[in-house]
Coordinates of C-alpha atoms and ligand atoms in Angstrom, one line a residue:
M2 CA 0.0 0.0 0.0
M3 CA 1.3 3.5 -1.0
K4 CA 2.3 5.4 2.3
H5 CA 0.9 9.0 2.4
H6 CA 3.1 11.8 3.8
S7 CA 1.2 14.7 5.3
K8 CA 2.5 18.3 4.9
A9 CA 0.6 19.1 8.2
P10 CA 3.6 18.9 10.7
A11 CA 5.8 21.1 8.4
L12 CA 3.0 23.6 8.0
Q13 CA 2.5 23.8 11.7
I14 CA 6.3 24.7 11.9
V15 CA 6.1 27.3 9.3
R16 CA 2.9 28.6 10.9
V17 CA 4.7 28.9 14.5
L18 CA 7.6 30.6 12.9
I19 CA 5.5 33.3 11.1
Q20 CA 3.5 33.7 14.3
S21 CA 6.8 34.2 16.3
F22 CA 8.1 36.8 13.9
F23 CA 5.1 38.9 14.0
L24 CA 4.8 38.5 17.8
I25 CA 8.6 39.8 17.9
L26 CA 7.7 42.7 15.3
A27 CA 4.7 43.7 17.4
A28 CA 7.0 43.8 20.7
L29 CA 9.6 45.8 18.7
A30 CA 6.9 48.3 17.7
L31 CA 5.8 48.5 21.2
Y32 CA 9.2 49.0 22.3
F33 CA 9.8 52.0 19.7
V34 CA 6.5 53.7 20.7
I35 CA 7.4 53.3 24.5
S36 CA 10.9 54.7 24.0
G37 CA 9.5 57.6 21.9
K38 CA 11.0 56.3 18.4
L39 CA 7.8 56.2 17.0
L40 CA 5.1 58.6 17.2
S41 CA 2.1 56.1 18.1
I42 CA 1.3 52.4 17.4
H43 CA -1.2 53.3 15.0
H44 CA 1.1 54.2 12.3
L45 CA 1.8 50.2 12.2
C46 CA -1.1 48.6 13.1
P47 CA -3.7 47.3 10.6
Y48 CA -6.6 47.6 13.2
S49 CA -6.4 51.3 12.8
I50 CA -9.0 51.0 10.0
V51 CA -11.4 50.0 13.0
C52 CA -10.3 52.4 15.2
F53 CA -10.4 55.3 13.2
G54 CA -12.9 54.3 10.7
L55 CA -12.8 56.2 7.3
N56 CA -11.2 59.3 9.1
G57 CA -8.1 57.2 9.6
A58 CA -8.6 55.9 5.9
G59 CA -7.9 59.6 5.0
F60 CA -10.9 60.0 2.9
I61 CA -12.0 62.7 5.0
R62 CA -8.4 64.0 5.8
I63 CA -6.6 62.7 3.1
T64 CA -3.6 65.3 3.4
E65 CA -2.9 64.4 6.9
A66 CA -3.5 60.6 6.6
I67 CA -1.0 60.0 9.5
F68 CA -1.8 56.4 9.8
A69 CA -1.1 55.8 6.1
T70 CA 1.2 52.7 6.6
S71 CA -1.5 50.8 9.0
I72 CA -4.4 52.0 7.0
V73 CA -2.9 50.5 3.7
A74 CA -2.0 47.4 5.6
G75 CA -5.4 47.1 7.1
F76 CA -7.1 47.5 3.7
A77 CA -4.6 45.0 2.0
I78 CA -5.5 42.5 4.3
L79 CA -9.1 42.8 3.9
I80 CA -8.7 42.6 0.1
L81 CA -6.6 39.6 0.5
S82 CA -9.0 38.0 3.0
L83 CA -11.4 37.9 -0.2
F84 CA -9.3 35.0 -1.4
W85 CA -7.4 33.8 1.6
G86 CA -10.0 34.1 4.2
R87 CA -9.0 34.9 7.9
F88 CA -5.0 33.7 7.2
F89 CA -4.3 37.0 9.1
C90 CA -5.8 35.8 12.3
G91 CA -4.0 32.4 11.9
Y92 CA -0.5 33.4 11.1
V93 CA 0.0 37.1 11.6
C94 CA -2.1 38.8 14.5
P95 CA -0.1 39.0 17.5
L96 CA -3.1 39.0 19.8
G97 CA -4.5 35.7 18.1
S98 CA -1.1 34.3 18.5
A99 CA -0.7 35.3 22.2
Q100 CA -4.2 33.7 22.9
E101 CA -3.2 30.6 21.0
A102 CA 0.1 30.3 23.3
L103 CA -1.8 31.0 26.3
F104 CA -4.5 28.3 25.7
S105 CA -2.0 25.8 24.7
F106 CA 0.4 26.2 27.8
H107 CA -2.6 26.3 30.3
G108 CA -5.8 25.7 28.6
K109 CA -5.7 22.1 27.9
R110 CA -6.4 21.0 31.3
Y111 CA -9.7 23.1 31.0
R112 CA -10.7 21.6 28.0
V113 CA -14.3 20.8 29.1
V114 CA -14.7 24.4 29.8
A115 CA -13.0 25.3 26.3
R116 CA -15.6 23.7 24.2
I117 CA -18.9 25.1 24.0
P118 CA -21.9 23.7 22.3
Q119 CA -22.3 24.3 18.4
Y120 CA -25.7 25.9 19.0
L121 CA -24.4 28.6 21.2
E122 CA -21.2 29.0 19.2
R123 CA -23.2 29.8 16.1
K124 CA -25.1 32.5 18.2
F125 CA -22.1 34.0 20.1
I126 CA -20.0 34.6 16.7
Y127 CA -22.5 37.4 15.7
I128 CA -21.3 39.4 18.8
K129 CA -18.4 40.8 16.9
Y130 CA -20.5 42.1 14.3
I131 CA -22.3 44.4 16.8
V132 CA -19.0 45.5 18.5
L133 CA -17.9 46.3 14.9
L134 CA -21.3 48.3 14.1
V135 CA -21.3 50.0 17.4
N136 CA -17.8 51.0 16.9
A137 CA -18.2 52.4 13.4
V138 CA -21.4 54.3 14.1
M139 CA -19.3 56.1 17.4
V140 CA -16.2 56.7 15.4
L141 CA -18.1 58.0 12.1
S142 CA -20.5 60.2 14.2
G143 CA -17.6 61.5 16.1
I144 CA -18.9 60.4 19.4
A145 CA -15.9 58.3 20.4
Y146 CA -13.1 56.2 19.2
L147 CA -14.6 53.3 21.0
Y148 CA -12.3 50.4 20.1
L149 CA -9.2 52.7 20.5
N150 CA -10.2 53.7 24.1
H151 CA -10.2 49.9 24.9
C152 CA -7.3 48.9 22.9
P153 CA -4.9 46.5 24.6
L154 CA -2.1 47.4 22.2
V155 CA -2.5 51.1 22.9
L156 CA -2.5 50.3 26.5
L157 CA 0.9 48.5 26.3
S158 CA 2.5 51.3 24.3
K159 CA 1.4 53.6 27.0
A160 CA 3.4 51.8 29.6
P161 CA 4.0 52.4 32.4
F162 CA 1.1 54.8 32.4
W163 CA -1.5 52.2 31.5
G164 CA -5.2 53.3 31.6
M165 CA -7.9 51.4 33.6
R166 CA -9.9 50.5 30.6
G167 CA -6.9 49.0 28.7
L168 CA -6.0 47.3 31.4
I169 CA -9.2 45.6 32.1
M170 CA -9.5 44.7 28.3
L171 CA -6.1 43.1 28.4
S172 CA -6.7 41.1 31.5
F173 CA -10.1 40.1 30.0
I174 CA -8.7 38.8 26.6
L175 CA -5.7 37.1 28.2
L176 CA -7.7 35.5 31.1
G177 CA -10.3 34.5 28.7
S178 CA -8.2 32.8 26.3
I179 CA -6.8 30.4 28.7
F180 CA -10.4 28.9 29.3
L181 CA -11.9 29.5 25.7
E182 CA -9.7 29.1 22.8
R183 CA -9.3 32.3 20.8
F184 CA -12.4 33.4 22.3
W185 CA -11.4 37.0 21.4
C186 CA -11.1 36.1 17.5
R187 CA -14.3 34.1 17.6
F188 CA -16.8 36.3 19.4
L189 CA -15.6 39.8 19.9
C190 CA -12.9 41.2 17.4
P191 CA -14.3 43.9 15.2
Y192 CA -11.4 43.2 12.6
A193 CA -12.5 39.7 12.3
A194 CA -16.0 40.9 11.7
L195 CA -14.6 43.1 8.9
L196 CA -12.5 40.1 7.4
N197 CA -15.8 38.2 7.5
L198 CA -17.9 40.5 5.8
S199 CA -15.1 40.9 3.3
Q200 CA -15.5 37.2 2.5
Y201 CA -19.3 37.4 2.4
L202 CA -18.9 39.8 -0.2
G203 CA -16.6 37.6 -2.1
R204 CA -19.1 34.9 -2.0
L205 CA -21.6 37.5 -3.5
F206 CA -19.3 37.7 -6.6
K207 CA -18.4 34.2 -6.8
I208 CA -14.7 35.0 -5.9
K209 CA -12.6 31.8 -5.4
R210 CA -11.3 31.5 -1.8
K211 CA -9.0 29.0 -0.2
M212 CA -10.9 26.5 1.8
I213 CA -10.5 23.3 3.7
R214 CA -11.7 20.3 2.3
R215 CA -12.4 17.0 3.5
N216 CA -12.0 13.8 1.5
L217 CA -15.3 12.2 2.2
E218 CA -13.9 8.8 0.8
R219 CA -11.3 8.5 3.3
C220 CA -12.9 10.3 6.4
T221 CA -14.2 8.0 9.1
D222 CA -16.1 10.9 10.5
C223 CA -14.5 10.3 14.2
G224 CA -14.8 14.2 14.7
I225 CA -11.2 14.5 16.2
C226 CA -10.7 17.5 13.8
T227 CA -14.0 19.3 15.0
D228 CA -12.9 18.7 18.5
N229 CA -9.5 20.2 18.0
C230 CA -10.5 23.4 15.9
P231 CA -9.5 26.4 17.7
M232 CA -12.6 28.1 16.0
N233 CA -14.7 25.5 17.0
I234 CA -16.1 24.8 13.4
N235 CA -18.1 21.8 12.8
L236 CA -15.9 20.2 10.0
L237 CA -18.4 17.2 9.8
E238 CA -21.2 19.4 8.7
K239 CA -19.9 19.9 5.2
E240 CA -17.2 18.3 2.6
V241 CA -15.9 21.9 2.2
V242 CA -15.4 24.5 5.0
D243 CA -16.8 27.7 3.8
D244 CA -17.3 29.1 7.3
P245 CA -15.5 32.5 7.1
N246 CA -14.2 32.1 10.5
C247 CA -11.8 29.4 9.6
I248 CA -8.1 30.9 10.1
H249 CA -6.5 28.2 8.2
C250 CA -4.2 27.0 11.0
H251 CA -4.6 23.4 9.6
I252 CA -4.8 22.0 13.1
C253 CA -7.6 19.7 11.9
D254 CA -5.1 18.2 9.3
R255 CA -2.3 18.0 11.9
V256 CA -4.8 15.8 14.3
C257 CA -6.5 13.8 11.8
P258 CA -5.6 10.2 12.2
K259 CA -6.4 9.1 8.8
K260 CA -4.1 11.8 6.9
P261 CA -4.3 12.7 4.1
V262 CA -8.0 13.5 4.4
I263 CA -7.9 17.3 4.9
S264 CA -6.5 19.6 2.2
S265 CA -7.0 23.3 1.1
T266 CA -8.3 24.1 -2.2
W267 CA -9.7 27.1 -4.1
E268 CA -13.4 27.0 -4.2
H269 CA -16.1 29.4 -4.5
V270 CA -19.4 28.8 -2.3
E271 CA -22.4 27.4 -4.0
R272 CA -25.6 28.9 -2.8
Ligands
SF4_313 S1 -10.3 13.8 12.0 FE1 -9.9 13.0 9.8 S2 -11.1 11.0 9.8 FE2 -11.7 12.1 11.9 S3 -13.8 13.2 11.1 FE3 -11.9 14.5 10.7 S4 -11.3 14.5 8.6 FE4 -12.4 12.6 9.2
SF4_314 S1 -11.2 24.1 10.2 FE1 -9.1 23.7 10.3 S2 -7.8 25.2 9.4 FE2 -9.9 26.1 9.8 S3 -9.7 27.0 11.9 FE3 -10.6 24.7 12.1 S4 -8.8 23.7 12.6 FE4 -8.0 25.5 11.7

């Protein structure tokens, strides 16, 4: 019988290396801001398009678009998500990587708490769209930079003069991620909501997107992939995972005992 070699272990090493690179980059950016070499963290953070809305994008104040780098990065990631989904969350976002590391160090012993039933998951995932909407309304109407005022990265960049709101937010995200794997990414992150909306737009225009495919002939429906998916996606529901919350981590592939069953392909969603 022909022996199949899975690319899953190599991919996980590459992913951890990329995540570590961006974590170090984020730490360096914070260091430069704290030491006064960089004006503010907003110059580099792609979240800026969420924090400042179109004001930050320069549509309103184009000549003083001081956040140009981060705004360009934010929009570039948004456009790329049309084709690659939420790869940013699985490979780049330091907040996502920090949560993942925390969960893998401490969370496994709380695994029973970490899994929530699918029917609740499918409801909670909509909270992040509400967060995005409320934030957008407040920013665009000039009431407040809602997300900015609670941003954990902004908090860290102001060390040692940490504001209470940011501190509560950071503790909430880090403590929460010990019990609920990537709970911020799943339920609350407004940028994740934006990336999902970009994928829904791609679906509307039938743009082919990278998706996880399960080979139904080889799959035994054991459910190990679903039990280990950090985004709590039920892989057994479909042959192709068209869920926009997939972060392309390929953990499902790594844990699958029947490798190779899971692969990633370019698909457009049939609706
Ligand atoms: S872990 Fe592998 S064999 Fe089991 S259900 Fe998932 S894809 Fe199928
Ligand atoms: S479906 Fe697979 S690739 Fe997508 S988030 Fe879950 S484990 Fe990661």
